Amino acid sequence: MKSSNRFLIGFGIGLAILVLLTIGLVIFNGNQVTTYPENTPEGVVQRFLQAMQAGDYPKAFGYTQVEENGKPLTYKEMMPYPVRPSGYPASSWRATLGKTTTTGNTSTVDVIVDTLQPQGPFGNPVNSQSVFFILTNINGTWYITMRPPYWFY
């Protein structure tokens, strides 16, 4: 056998092993999401967003304690439009938790929200925006205390 043939066979075997290793890593490590403890600001925001994406609006409301004009908002006041805009299924957005800043009983969690908005063959289909959630620790439990943005639900 010629040395060039042996080289090509060795190169092909090495490439096949590399492809199999890559596939194995993607399958076994692919979509692992860090679950934060429920009693942390990150955990509250994570569970709120998961509930919103699942369409479980009453559960999402349970993570909030928002007051306006000195009175707590009811479910109907807080979430008057718990319906996604036409053409945006639940899977059309994802959130990535960013930096958390905690001072005493107040915490701010930055979140990067990527929304899929197809824009033809030359447009960028992903729109990334940074939003923040303000939380307050009330009697040992963290609650979202600022009305969250609605545009990505």
Short mmCIF file of C-alpha atoms in Angstrom, two decimals:
data_model
loop_
_atom_site.label_atom_id
_atom_site.label_comp_id
_atom_site.label_asym_id
_atom_site.label_seq_id
_atom_site.Cartn_x
_atom_site.Cartn_y
_atom_site.Cartn_z
CA MET A 1 0.00 0.00 0.00
CA LYS A 2 1.32 3.43 -0.85
CA SER A 3 2.21 5.79 1.99
CA SER A 4 -0.27 8.39 0.69
CA ASN A 5 -3.09 5.83 0.95
CA ARG A 6 -2.07 4.97 4.51
CA PHE A 7 -1.98 8.66 5.35
CA LEU A 8 -5.50 9.19 3.95
CA ILE A 9 -6.86 6.16 5.80
CA GLY A 10 -5.29 7.36 9.06
CA PHE A 11 -6.61 10.87 8.47
CA GLY A 12 -10.12 9.50 7.78
CA ILE A 13 -10.08 7.36 10.94
CA GLY A 14 -8.87 10.32 13.01
CA LEU A 15 -11.60 12.52 11.54
CA ALA A 16 -14.27 9.88 12.20
CA ILE A 17 -13.16 9.59 15.84
CA LEU A 18 -13.27 13.37 16.23
CA VAL A 19 -16.80 13.52 14.77
CA LEU A 20 -18.00 10.71 17.07
CA LEU A 21 -16.50 12.44 20.12
CA THR A 22 -18.19 15.72 19.19
CA ILE A 23 -21.56 14.03 18.72
CA GLY A 24 -21.15 12.25 22.05
CA LEU A 25 -20.36 15.50 23.86
CA VAL A 26 -23.36 17.25 22.35
CA ILE A 27 -25.73 14.41 23.22
CA PHE A 28 -24.54 13.97 26.79
CA ASN A 29 -23.72 17.57 27.74
CA GLY A 30 -25.93 19.52 25.34
CA ASN A 31 -28.84 21.28 26.98
CA GLN A 32 -27.98 21.14 30.64
CA VAL A 33 -29.54 24.10 32.41
CA THR A 34 -28.31 25.20 35.80
CA THR A 35 -31.21 25.18 38.21
CA TYR A 36 -30.78 27.82 40.89
CA PRO A 37 -32.15 27.30 44.41
CA GLU A 38 -35.70 28.57 44.74
CA ASN A 39 -34.84 30.78 47.71
CA THR A 40 -32.39 32.94 45.71
CA PRO A 41 -33.10 35.92 43.43
CA GLU A 42 -31.79 33.95 40.44
CA GLY A 43 -34.02 30.99 41.29
CA VAL A 44 -37.12 33.17 41.57
CA VAL A 45 -36.47 34.86 38.21
CA GLN A 46 -35.68 31.50 36.60
CA ARG A 47 -38.91 29.93 37.84
CA PHE A 48 -40.94 33.00 36.88
CA LEU A 49 -39.59 32.84 33.32
CA GLN A 50 -40.10 29.06 33.10
CA ALA A 51 -43.71 29.47 34.24
CA MET A 52 -44.28 32.24 31.69
CA GLN A 53 -42.82 30.16 28.89
CA ALA A 54 -44.98 27.19 29.91
CA GLY A 55 -48.08 29.43 29.94
CA ASP A 56 -48.63 28.89 33.67
CA TYR A 57 -49.42 32.53 34.42
CA PRO A 58 -50.91 32.01 37.89
CA LYS A 59 -47.72 30.23 38.96
CA ALA A 60 -45.63 33.07 37.51
CA PHE A 61 -47.77 35.60 39.37
CA GLY A 62 -46.97 33.77 42.62
CA TYR A 63 -43.34 34.90 42.29
CA THR A 64 -44.36 38.57 42.29
CA GLN A 65 -45.33 41.16 44.92
CA VAL A 66 -45.79 44.34 42.88
CA GLU A 67 -47.36 47.45 44.36
CA GLU A 68 -48.59 50.49 42.47
CA ASN A 69 -50.02 53.55 44.18
CA GLY A 70 -49.42 51.90 47.56
CA LYS A 71 -51.56 48.81 46.93
CA PRO A 72 -50.60 45.30 45.75
CA LEU A 73 -51.57 44.45 42.20
CA THR A 74 -54.01 41.61 41.68
CA TYR A 75 -53.48 38.87 39.12
CA LYS A 76 -55.79 40.61 36.62
CA GLU A 77 -54.01 43.94 37.10
CA MET A 78 -50.56 42.43 36.88
CA MET A 79 -51.11 40.18 33.89
CA PRO A 80 -53.95 41.63 31.84
CA TYR A 81 -52.71 40.07 28.60
CA PRO A 82 -51.27 36.64 29.38
CA VAL A 83 -51.27 35.70 25.71
CA ARG A 84 -48.27 35.62 23.42
CA PRO A 85 -48.37 37.85 20.36
CA SER A 86 -49.58 36.15 17.20
CA GLY A 87 -46.86 34.14 15.52
CA TYR A 88 -44.64 33.77 18.60
CA PRO A 89 -44.79 30.29 20.12
CA ALA A 90 -43.34 29.64 23.59
CA SER A 91 -40.14 28.31 22.08
CA SER A 92 -39.46 31.53 20.16
CA TRP A 93 -37.54 33.10 23.05
CA ARG A 94 -35.00 32.06 25.62
CA ALA A 95 -33.52 33.79 28.63
CA THR A 96 -30.00 33.73 30.02
CA LEU A 97 -29.49 34.91 33.57
CA GLY A 98 -26.68 37.41 33.92
CA LYS A 99 -25.19 39.35 36.79
CA THR A 100 -27.01 39.51 40.12
CA THR A 101 -26.44 42.43 42.47
CA THR A 102 -27.74 42.13 46.03
CA THR A 103 -27.70 44.90 48.60
CA GLY A 104 -29.48 44.05 51.85
CA ASN A 105 -33.03 42.91 51.06
CA THR A 106 -32.99 44.17 47.46
CA SER A 107 -31.57 42.38 44.46
CA THR A 108 -31.34 43.06 40.73
CA VAL A 109 -31.02 40.22 38.24
CA ASP A 110 -29.94 41.06 34.69
CA VAL A 111 -31.41 38.80 32.02
CA ILE A 112 -30.52 38.54 28.34
CA VAL A 113 -33.61 37.62 26.33
CA ASP A 114 -33.09 36.25 22.82
CA THR A 115 -36.23 36.40 20.69
CA LEU A 116 -36.48 34.56 17.37
CA GLN A 117 -37.94 36.85 14.71
CA PRO A 118 -37.39 35.49 11.19
CA GLN A 119 -36.39 38.33 8.86
CA GLY A 120 -35.71 36.70 5.52
CA PRO A 121 -32.49 35.20 4.19
CA PHE A 122 -30.28 38.23 4.95
CA GLY A 123 -31.62 39.45 8.29
CA ASN A 124 -30.48 38.38 11.75
CA PRO A 125 -33.33 36.22 13.12
CA VAL A 126 -32.26 36.64 16.76
CA ASN A 127 -33.03 39.84 18.64
CA SER A 128 -31.15 40.08 21.95
CA GLN A 129 -32.20 42.52 24.65
CA SER A 130 -31.15 43.02 28.22
CA VAL A 131 -33.89 43.34 30.83
CA PHE A 132 -33.63 43.44 34.58
CA PHE A 133 -35.76 42.21 37.42
CA ILE A 134 -35.86 43.92 40.81
CA LEU A 135 -36.55 41.62 43.74
CA THR A 136 -37.14 42.21 47.43
CA ASN A 137 -36.73 39.75 50.28
CA ILE A 138 -40.02 39.80 52.19
CA ASN A 139 -40.05 37.70 55.38
CA GLY A 140 -37.26 35.45 54.06
CA THR A 141 -38.75 34.92 50.58
CA TRP A 142 -37.60 36.67 47.41
CA TYR A 143 -40.31 38.25 45.22
CA ILE A 144 -40.17 40.17 41.97
CA THR A 145 -41.31 43.63 43.06
CA MET A 146 -41.20 45.50 39.77
CA ARG A 147 -43.69 44.84 37.00
CA PRO A 148 -41.77 42.61 34.54
CA PRO A 149 -41.61 43.48 30.84
CA TYR A 150 -44.25 41.76 28.71
CA TRP A 151 -42.75 41.94 25.25
CA PHE A 152 -41.06 38.52 25.29
CA TYR A 153 -43.93 36.42 26.65
#
